[in-house]
Structures are given as structure tokens and as C-alpha cells.
mmCIF file of N, CA and C in Angstrom:
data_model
loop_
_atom_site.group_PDB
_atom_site.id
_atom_site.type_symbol
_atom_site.label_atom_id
_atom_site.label_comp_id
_atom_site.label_asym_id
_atom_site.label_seq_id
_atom_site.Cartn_x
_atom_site.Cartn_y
_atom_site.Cartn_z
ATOM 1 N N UNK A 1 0.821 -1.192 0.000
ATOM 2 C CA UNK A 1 0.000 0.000 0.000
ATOM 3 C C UNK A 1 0.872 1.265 0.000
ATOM 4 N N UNK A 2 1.845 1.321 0.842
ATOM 5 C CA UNK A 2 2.565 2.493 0.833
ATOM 6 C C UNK A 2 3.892 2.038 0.406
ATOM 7 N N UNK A 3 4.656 3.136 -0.021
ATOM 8 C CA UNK A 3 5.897 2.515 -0.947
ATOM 9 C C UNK A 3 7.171 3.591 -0.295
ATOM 10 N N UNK A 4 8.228 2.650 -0.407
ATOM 11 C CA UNK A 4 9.470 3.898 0.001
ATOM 12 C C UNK A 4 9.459 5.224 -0.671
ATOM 13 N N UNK A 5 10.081 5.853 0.057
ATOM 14 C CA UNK A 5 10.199 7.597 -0.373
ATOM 15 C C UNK A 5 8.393 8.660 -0.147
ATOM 16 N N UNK A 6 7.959 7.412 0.349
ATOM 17 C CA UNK A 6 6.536 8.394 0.502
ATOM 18 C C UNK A 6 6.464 9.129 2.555
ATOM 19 N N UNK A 7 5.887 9.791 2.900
ATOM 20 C CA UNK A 7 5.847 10.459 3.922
ATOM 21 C C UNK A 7 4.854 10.051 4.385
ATOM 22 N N UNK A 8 4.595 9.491 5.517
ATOM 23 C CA UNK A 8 3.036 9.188 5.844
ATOM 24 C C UNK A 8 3.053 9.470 7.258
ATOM 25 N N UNK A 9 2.360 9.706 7.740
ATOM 26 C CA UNK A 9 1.697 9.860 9.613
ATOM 27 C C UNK A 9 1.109 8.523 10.157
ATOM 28 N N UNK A 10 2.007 8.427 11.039
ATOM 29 C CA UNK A 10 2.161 7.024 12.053
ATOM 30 C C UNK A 10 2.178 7.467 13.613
ATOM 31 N N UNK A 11 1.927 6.619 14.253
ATOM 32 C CA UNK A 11 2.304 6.162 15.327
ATOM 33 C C UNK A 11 4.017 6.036 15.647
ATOM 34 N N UNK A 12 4.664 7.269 16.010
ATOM 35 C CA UNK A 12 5.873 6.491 16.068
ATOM 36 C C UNK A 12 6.557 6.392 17.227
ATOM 37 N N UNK A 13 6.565 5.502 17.539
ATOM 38 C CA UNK A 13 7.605 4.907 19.446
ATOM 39 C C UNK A 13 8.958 6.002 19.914
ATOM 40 N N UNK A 14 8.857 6.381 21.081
ATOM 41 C CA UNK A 14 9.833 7.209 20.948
ATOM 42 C C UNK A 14 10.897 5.804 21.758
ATOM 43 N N UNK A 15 12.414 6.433 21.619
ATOM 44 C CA UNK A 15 13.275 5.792 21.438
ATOM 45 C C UNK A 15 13.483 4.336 23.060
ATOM 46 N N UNK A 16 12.857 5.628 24.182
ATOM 47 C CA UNK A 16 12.339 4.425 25.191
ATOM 48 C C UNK A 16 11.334 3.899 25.360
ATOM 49 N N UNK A 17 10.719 3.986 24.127
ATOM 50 C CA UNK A 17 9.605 2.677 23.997
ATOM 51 C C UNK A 17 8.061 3.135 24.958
ATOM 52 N N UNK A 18 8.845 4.177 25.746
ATOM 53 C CA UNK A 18 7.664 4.004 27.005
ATOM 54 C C UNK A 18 6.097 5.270 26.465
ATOM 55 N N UNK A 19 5.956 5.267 25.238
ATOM 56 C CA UNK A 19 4.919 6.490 24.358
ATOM 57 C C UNK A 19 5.536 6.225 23.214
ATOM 58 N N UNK A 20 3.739 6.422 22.269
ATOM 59 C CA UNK A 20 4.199 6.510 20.796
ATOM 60 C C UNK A 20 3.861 8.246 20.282
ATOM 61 N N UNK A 21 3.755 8.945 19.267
ATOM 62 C CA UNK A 21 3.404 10.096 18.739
ATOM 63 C C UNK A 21 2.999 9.953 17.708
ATOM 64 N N UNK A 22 1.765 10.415 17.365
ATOM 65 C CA UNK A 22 1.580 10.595 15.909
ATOM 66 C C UNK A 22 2.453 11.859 15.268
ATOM 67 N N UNK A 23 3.572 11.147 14.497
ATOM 68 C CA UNK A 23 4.483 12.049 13.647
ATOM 69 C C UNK A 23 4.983 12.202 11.918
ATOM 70 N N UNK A 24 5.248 12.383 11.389
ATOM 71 C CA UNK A 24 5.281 11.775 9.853
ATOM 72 C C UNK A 24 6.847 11.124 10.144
ATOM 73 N N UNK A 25 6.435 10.325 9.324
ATOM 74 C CA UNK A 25 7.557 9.308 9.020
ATOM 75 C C UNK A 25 8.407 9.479 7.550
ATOM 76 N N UNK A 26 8.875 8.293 7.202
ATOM 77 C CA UNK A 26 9.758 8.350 5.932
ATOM 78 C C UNK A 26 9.450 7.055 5.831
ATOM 79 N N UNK A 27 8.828 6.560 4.240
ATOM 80 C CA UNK A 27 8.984 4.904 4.691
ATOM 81 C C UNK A 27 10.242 4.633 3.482
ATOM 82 N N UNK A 28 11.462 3.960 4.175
ATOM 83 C CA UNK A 28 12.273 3.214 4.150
ATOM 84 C C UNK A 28 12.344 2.422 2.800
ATOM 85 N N UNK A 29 12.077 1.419 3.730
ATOM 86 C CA UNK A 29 11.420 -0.162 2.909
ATOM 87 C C UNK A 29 10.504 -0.208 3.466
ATOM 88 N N UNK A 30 9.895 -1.710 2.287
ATOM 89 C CA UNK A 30 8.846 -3.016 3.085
ATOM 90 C C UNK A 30 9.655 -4.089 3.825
ATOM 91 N N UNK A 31 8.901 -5.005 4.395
ATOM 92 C CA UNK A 31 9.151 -5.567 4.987
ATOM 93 C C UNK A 31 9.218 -6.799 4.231
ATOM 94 N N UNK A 32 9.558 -7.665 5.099
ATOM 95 C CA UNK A 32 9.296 -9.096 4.008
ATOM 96 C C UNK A 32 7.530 -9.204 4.356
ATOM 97 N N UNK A 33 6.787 -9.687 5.394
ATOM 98 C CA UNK A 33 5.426 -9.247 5.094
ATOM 99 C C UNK A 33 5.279 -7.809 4.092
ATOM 100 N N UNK A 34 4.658 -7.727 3.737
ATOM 101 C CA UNK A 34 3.693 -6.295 2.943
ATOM 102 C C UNK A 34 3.230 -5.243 4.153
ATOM 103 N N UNK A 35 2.807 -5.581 4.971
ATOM 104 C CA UNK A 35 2.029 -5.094 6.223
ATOM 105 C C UNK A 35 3.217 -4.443 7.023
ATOM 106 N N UNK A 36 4.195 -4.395 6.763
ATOM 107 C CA UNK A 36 5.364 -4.336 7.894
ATOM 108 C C UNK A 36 6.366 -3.146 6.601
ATOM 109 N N UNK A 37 6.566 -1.954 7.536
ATOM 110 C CA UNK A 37 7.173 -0.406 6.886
ATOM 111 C C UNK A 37 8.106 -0.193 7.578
ATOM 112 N N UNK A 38 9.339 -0.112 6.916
ATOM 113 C CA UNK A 38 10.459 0.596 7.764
ATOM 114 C C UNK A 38 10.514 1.619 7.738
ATOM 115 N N UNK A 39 10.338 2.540 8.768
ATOM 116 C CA UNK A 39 10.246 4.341 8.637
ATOM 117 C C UNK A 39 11.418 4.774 9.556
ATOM 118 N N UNK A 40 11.733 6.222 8.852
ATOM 119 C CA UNK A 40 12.562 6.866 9.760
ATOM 120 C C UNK A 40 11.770 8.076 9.866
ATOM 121 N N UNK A 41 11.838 8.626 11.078
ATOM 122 C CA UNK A 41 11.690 9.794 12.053
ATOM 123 C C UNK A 41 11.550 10.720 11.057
ATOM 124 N N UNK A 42 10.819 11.819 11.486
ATOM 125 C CA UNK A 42 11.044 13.282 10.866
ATOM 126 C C UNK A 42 10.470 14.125 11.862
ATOM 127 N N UNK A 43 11.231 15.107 11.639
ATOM 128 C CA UNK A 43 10.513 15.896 13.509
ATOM 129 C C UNK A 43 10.874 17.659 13.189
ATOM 130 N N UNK A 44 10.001 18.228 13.563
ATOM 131 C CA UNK A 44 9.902 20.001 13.354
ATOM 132 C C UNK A 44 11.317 20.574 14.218
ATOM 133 N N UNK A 45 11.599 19.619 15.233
ATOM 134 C CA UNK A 45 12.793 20.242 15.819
ATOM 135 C C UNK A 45 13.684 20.546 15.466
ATOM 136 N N UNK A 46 14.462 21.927 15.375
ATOM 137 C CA UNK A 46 16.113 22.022 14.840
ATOM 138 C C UNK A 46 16.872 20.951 15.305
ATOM 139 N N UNK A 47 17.842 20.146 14.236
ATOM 140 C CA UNK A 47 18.675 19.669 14.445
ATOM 141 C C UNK A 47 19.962 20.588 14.698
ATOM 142 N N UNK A 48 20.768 19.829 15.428
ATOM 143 C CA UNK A 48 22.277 20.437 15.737
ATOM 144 C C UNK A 48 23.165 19.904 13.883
ATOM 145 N N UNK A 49 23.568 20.948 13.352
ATOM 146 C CA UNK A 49 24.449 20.886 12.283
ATOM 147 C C UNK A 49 25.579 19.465 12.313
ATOM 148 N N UNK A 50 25.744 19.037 14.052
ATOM 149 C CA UNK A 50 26.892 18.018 14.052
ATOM 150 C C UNK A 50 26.302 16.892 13.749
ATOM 151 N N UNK A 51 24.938 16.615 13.522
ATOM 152 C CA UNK A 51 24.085 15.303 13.631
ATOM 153 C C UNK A 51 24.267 14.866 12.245
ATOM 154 N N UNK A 52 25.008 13.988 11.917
ATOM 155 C CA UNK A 52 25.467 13.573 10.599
ATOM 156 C C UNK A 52 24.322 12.304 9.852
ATOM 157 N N UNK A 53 23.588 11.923 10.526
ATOM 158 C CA UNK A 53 22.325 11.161 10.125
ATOM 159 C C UNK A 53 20.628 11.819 9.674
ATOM 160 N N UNK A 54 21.308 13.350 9.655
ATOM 161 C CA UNK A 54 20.003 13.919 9.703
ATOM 162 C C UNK A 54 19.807 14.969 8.448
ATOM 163 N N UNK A 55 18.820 15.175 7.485
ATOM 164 C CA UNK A 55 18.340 15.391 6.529
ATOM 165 C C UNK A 55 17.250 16.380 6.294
ATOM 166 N N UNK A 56 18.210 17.925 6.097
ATOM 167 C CA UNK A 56 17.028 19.008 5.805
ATOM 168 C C UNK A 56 15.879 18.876 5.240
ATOM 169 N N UNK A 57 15.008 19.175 5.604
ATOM 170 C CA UNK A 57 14.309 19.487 4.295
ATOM 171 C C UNK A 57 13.149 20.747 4.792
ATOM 172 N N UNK A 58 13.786 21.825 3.460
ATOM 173 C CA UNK A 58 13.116 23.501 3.950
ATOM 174 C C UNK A 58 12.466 23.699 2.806
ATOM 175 N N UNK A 59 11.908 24.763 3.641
ATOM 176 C CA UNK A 59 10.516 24.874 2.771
ATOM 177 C C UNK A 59 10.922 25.880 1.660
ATOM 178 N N UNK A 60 12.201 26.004 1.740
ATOM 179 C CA UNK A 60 12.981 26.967 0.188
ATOM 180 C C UNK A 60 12.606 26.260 -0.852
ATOM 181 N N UNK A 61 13.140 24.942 -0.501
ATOM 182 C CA UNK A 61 13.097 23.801 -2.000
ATOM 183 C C UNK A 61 12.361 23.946 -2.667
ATOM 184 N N UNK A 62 12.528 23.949 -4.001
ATOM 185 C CA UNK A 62 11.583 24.333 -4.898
ATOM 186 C C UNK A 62 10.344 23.497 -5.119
ATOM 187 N N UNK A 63 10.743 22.208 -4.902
ATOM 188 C CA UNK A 63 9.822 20.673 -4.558
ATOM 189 C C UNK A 63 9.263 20.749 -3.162
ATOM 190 N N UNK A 64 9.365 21.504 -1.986
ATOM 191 C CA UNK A 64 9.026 21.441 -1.008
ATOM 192 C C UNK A 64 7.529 20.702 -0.793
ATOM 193 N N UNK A 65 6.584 21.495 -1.416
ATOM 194 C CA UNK A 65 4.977 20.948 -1.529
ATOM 195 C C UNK A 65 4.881 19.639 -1.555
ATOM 196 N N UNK A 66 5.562 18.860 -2.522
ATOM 197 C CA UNK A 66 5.133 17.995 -2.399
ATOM 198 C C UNK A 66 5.799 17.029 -1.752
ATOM 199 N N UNK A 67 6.491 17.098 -0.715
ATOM 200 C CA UNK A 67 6.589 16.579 0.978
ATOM 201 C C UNK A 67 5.356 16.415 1.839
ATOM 202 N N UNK A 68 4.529 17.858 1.677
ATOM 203 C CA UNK A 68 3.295 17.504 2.385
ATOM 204 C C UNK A 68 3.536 18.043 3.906
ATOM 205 N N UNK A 69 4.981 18.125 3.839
ATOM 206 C CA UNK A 69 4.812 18.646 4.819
ATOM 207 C C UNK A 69 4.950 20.706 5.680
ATOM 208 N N UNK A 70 4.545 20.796 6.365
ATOM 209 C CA UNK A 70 3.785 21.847 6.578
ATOM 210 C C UNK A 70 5.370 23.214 7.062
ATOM 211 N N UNK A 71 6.198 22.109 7.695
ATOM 212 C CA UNK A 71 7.436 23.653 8.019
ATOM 213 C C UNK A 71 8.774 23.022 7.841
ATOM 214 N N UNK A 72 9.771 23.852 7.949
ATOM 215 C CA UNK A 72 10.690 23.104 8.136
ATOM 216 C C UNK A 72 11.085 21.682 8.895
ATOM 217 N N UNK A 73 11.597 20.771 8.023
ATOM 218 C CA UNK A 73 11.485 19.250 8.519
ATOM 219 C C UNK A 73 12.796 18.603 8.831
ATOM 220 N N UNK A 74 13.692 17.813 9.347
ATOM 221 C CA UNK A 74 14.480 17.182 9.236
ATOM 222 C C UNK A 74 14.339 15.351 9.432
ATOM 223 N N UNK A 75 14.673 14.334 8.692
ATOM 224 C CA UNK A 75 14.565 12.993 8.428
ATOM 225 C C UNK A 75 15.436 12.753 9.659
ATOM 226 N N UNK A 76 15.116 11.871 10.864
ATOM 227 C CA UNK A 76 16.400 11.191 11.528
ATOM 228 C C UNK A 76 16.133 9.838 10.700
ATOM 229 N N UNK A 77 17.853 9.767 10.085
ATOM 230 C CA UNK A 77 17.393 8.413 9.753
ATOM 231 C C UNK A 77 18.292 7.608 11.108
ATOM 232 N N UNK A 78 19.097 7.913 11.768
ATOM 233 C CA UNK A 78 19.211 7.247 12.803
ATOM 234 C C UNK A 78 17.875 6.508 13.635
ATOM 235 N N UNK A 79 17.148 7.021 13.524
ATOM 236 C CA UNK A 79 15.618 7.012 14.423
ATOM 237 C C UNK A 79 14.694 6.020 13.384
ATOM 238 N N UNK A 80 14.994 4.752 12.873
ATOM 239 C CA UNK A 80 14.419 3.992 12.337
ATOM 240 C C UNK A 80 13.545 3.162 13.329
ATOM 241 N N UNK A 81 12.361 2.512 12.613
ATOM 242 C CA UNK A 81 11.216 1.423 13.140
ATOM 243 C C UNK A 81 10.621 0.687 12.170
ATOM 244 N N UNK A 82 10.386 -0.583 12.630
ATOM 245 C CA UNK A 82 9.224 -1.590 11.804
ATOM 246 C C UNK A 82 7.710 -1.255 12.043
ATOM 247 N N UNK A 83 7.013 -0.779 11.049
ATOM 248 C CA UNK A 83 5.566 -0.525 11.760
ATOM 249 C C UNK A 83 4.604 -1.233 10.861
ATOM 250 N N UNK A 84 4.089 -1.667 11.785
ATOM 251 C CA UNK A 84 2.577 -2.511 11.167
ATOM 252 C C UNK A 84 1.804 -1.122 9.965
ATOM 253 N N UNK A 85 1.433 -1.824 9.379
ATOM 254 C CA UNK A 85 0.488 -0.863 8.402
ATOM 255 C C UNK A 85 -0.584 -0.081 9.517
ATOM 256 N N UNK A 86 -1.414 -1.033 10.456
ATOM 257 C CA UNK A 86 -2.252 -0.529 10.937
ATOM 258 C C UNK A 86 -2.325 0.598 11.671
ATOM 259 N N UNK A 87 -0.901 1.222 11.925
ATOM 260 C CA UNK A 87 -0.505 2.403 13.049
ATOM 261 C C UNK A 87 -0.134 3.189 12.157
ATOM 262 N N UNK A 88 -0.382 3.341 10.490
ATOM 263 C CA UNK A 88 -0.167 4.527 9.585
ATOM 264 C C UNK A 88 -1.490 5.009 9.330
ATOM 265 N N UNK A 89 -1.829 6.257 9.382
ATOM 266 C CA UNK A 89 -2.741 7.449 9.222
ATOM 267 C C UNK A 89 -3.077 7.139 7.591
ATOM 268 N N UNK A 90 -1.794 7.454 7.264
ATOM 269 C CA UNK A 90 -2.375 8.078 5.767
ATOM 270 C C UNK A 90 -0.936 8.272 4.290
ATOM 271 N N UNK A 91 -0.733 8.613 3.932
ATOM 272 C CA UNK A 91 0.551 9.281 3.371
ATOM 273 C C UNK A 91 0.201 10.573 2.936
ATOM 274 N N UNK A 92 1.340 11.504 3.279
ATOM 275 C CA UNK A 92 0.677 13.198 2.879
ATOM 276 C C UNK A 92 1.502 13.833 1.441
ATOM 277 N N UNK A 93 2.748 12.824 1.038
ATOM 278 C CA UNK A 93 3.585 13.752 0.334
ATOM 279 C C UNK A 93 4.854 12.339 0.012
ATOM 280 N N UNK A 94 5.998 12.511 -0.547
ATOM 281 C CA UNK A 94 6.890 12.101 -1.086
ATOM 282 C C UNK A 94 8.162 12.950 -1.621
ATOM 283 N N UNK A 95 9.096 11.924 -0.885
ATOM 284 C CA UNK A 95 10.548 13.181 -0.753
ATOM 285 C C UNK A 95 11.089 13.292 -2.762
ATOM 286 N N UNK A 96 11.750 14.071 -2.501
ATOM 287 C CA UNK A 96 12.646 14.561 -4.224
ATOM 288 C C UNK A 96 13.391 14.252 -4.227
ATOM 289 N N UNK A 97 13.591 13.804 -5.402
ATOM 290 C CA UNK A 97 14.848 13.146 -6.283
ATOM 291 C C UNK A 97 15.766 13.614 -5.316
ATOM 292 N N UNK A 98 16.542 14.758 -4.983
ATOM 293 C CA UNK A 98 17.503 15.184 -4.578
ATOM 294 C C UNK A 98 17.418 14.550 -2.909
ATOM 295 N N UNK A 99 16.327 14.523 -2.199
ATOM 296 C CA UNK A 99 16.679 14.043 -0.890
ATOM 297 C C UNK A 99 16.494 12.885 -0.766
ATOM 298 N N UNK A 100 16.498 11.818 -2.013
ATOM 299 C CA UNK A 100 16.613 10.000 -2.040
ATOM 300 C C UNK A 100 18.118 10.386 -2.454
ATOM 301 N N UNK A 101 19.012 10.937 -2.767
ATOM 302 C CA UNK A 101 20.289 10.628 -3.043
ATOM 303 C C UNK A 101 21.165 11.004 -1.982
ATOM 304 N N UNK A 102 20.225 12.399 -1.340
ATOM 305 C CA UNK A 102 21.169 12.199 0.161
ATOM 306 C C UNK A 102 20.834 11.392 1.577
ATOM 307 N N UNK A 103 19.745 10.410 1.372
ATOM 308 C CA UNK A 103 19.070 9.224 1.903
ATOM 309 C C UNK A 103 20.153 8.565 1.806
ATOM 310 N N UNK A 104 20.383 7.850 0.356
ATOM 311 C CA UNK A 104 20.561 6.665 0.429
ATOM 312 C C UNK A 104 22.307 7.188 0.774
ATOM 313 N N UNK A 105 22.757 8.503 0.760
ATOM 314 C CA UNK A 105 24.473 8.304 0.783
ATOM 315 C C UNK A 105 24.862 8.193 2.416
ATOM 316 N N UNK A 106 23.326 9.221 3.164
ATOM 317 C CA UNK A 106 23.539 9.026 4.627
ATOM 318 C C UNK A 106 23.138 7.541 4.761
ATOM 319 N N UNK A 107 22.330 6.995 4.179
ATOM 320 C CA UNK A 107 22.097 5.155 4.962
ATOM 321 C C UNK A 107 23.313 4.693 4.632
ATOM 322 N N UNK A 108 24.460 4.735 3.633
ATOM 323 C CA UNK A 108 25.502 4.476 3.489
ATOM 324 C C UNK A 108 26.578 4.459 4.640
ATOM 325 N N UNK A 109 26.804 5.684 5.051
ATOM 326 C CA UNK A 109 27.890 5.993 6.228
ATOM 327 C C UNK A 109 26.839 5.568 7.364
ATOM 328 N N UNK A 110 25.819 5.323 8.118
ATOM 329 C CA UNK A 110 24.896 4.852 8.682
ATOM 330 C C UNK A 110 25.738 3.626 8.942
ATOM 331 N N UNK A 111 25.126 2.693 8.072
ATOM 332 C CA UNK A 111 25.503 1.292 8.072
ATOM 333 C C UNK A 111 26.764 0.513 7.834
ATOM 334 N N UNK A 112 27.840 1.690 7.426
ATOM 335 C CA UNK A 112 28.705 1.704 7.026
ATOM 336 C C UNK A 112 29.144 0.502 5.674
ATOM 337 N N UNK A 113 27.839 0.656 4.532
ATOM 338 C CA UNK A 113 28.116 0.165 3.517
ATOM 339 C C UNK A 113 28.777 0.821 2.047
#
């Protein structure tokens, strides 16, 4: 149903598990089920410039709109999860060409592949 590079609003666990938030996500991948989305984080908060896993995205961009999303954004992709389909809202938007190439170079140094 939902496909990588799309933005959707989930349920997402914060990192001690102990509360979820409805926040927009990033979906990743699928899963080996269909039902099962790997998302990373996206959050209105300024990031610190030293956070090397983390991924502008301003509302300069000329593609901005169709993110969907509403202000300045940043991707943690450090801040990954498996989520059931059933804890996604909706999808609002889909990232640009230009921020799948600095995706996939940060999942690179990430994983160190």
C-alpha cells in the first residue's frame, strides 16, 4: 500500500519505547510481510548541524509541496522502526529526487556500507 520515499503519519515509538506520537515518518522499505514499513523519524525540531544522520528538508526547496509537509522538517534516519500498516494514518507527500540521493548516501555511512 505504501511505498518507500513516501511520507506518511504514524504512530511512532519514541526511542524508550515508554509512548508513541503521531508524527510523519519516511517509509524506508517493506518488509518481508507487505504489512510491515520501515520508517525513519522526521521531527519540526532544529537539528544540531553536528548530527550527521540527519536530513534538511526547507521549505525553500523548490519541490518542497510535495513533501506535504507543513514547516521546516528534518529525516532522523538514525531514528528507524518496523511498523505494522495498521498504526499509519495516511501518506501526505513524497521526498525529491535530490533528498533519495542524500538518503541513500547518509544510509551508506549509517551502516557503514
Amino acid at each position: 500500500m505504501f511505498e518507500p520515499g513516501e511520507i506518511v503519519i504514524a504512530k511512532f515509538p519514541f526511542s524508550s519505547l515508554e509512548s508513541t506520537k503521531r508524527r510523519p515518518c519516511l517509509v524506508l522499505a517493506k518488509g518481508d510481510l507487505e504489512i510491515d514499513l520501515i520508517v525513519a523519524f522526521i521531527t519540526s525540531t532544529k537539528v544540531p548541524t553536528n548530527y550527521k544522520y540527519s536530513i534538511k528538508i526547507s521549505p525553500l526547496e523548490k519541490e518542497f509541496l510535495t513533501t506535504g509537509l507543513k514547516v521546516e522538517s528534518y529525516i532522523r534516519i538514525d531514528k528507524i522502526a518496523t511498523l505494522h500498516e495498521s498504526i499509519i494514518s495516511g501518506a501526505i507527500g513524497k521526498i525529491t529526487p535530490q533528498i533519495r540521493n542524500e538518503l541513500n548516501n547518509k544510509l551508506k555511512l549509517l551502516f557503514n556500507l
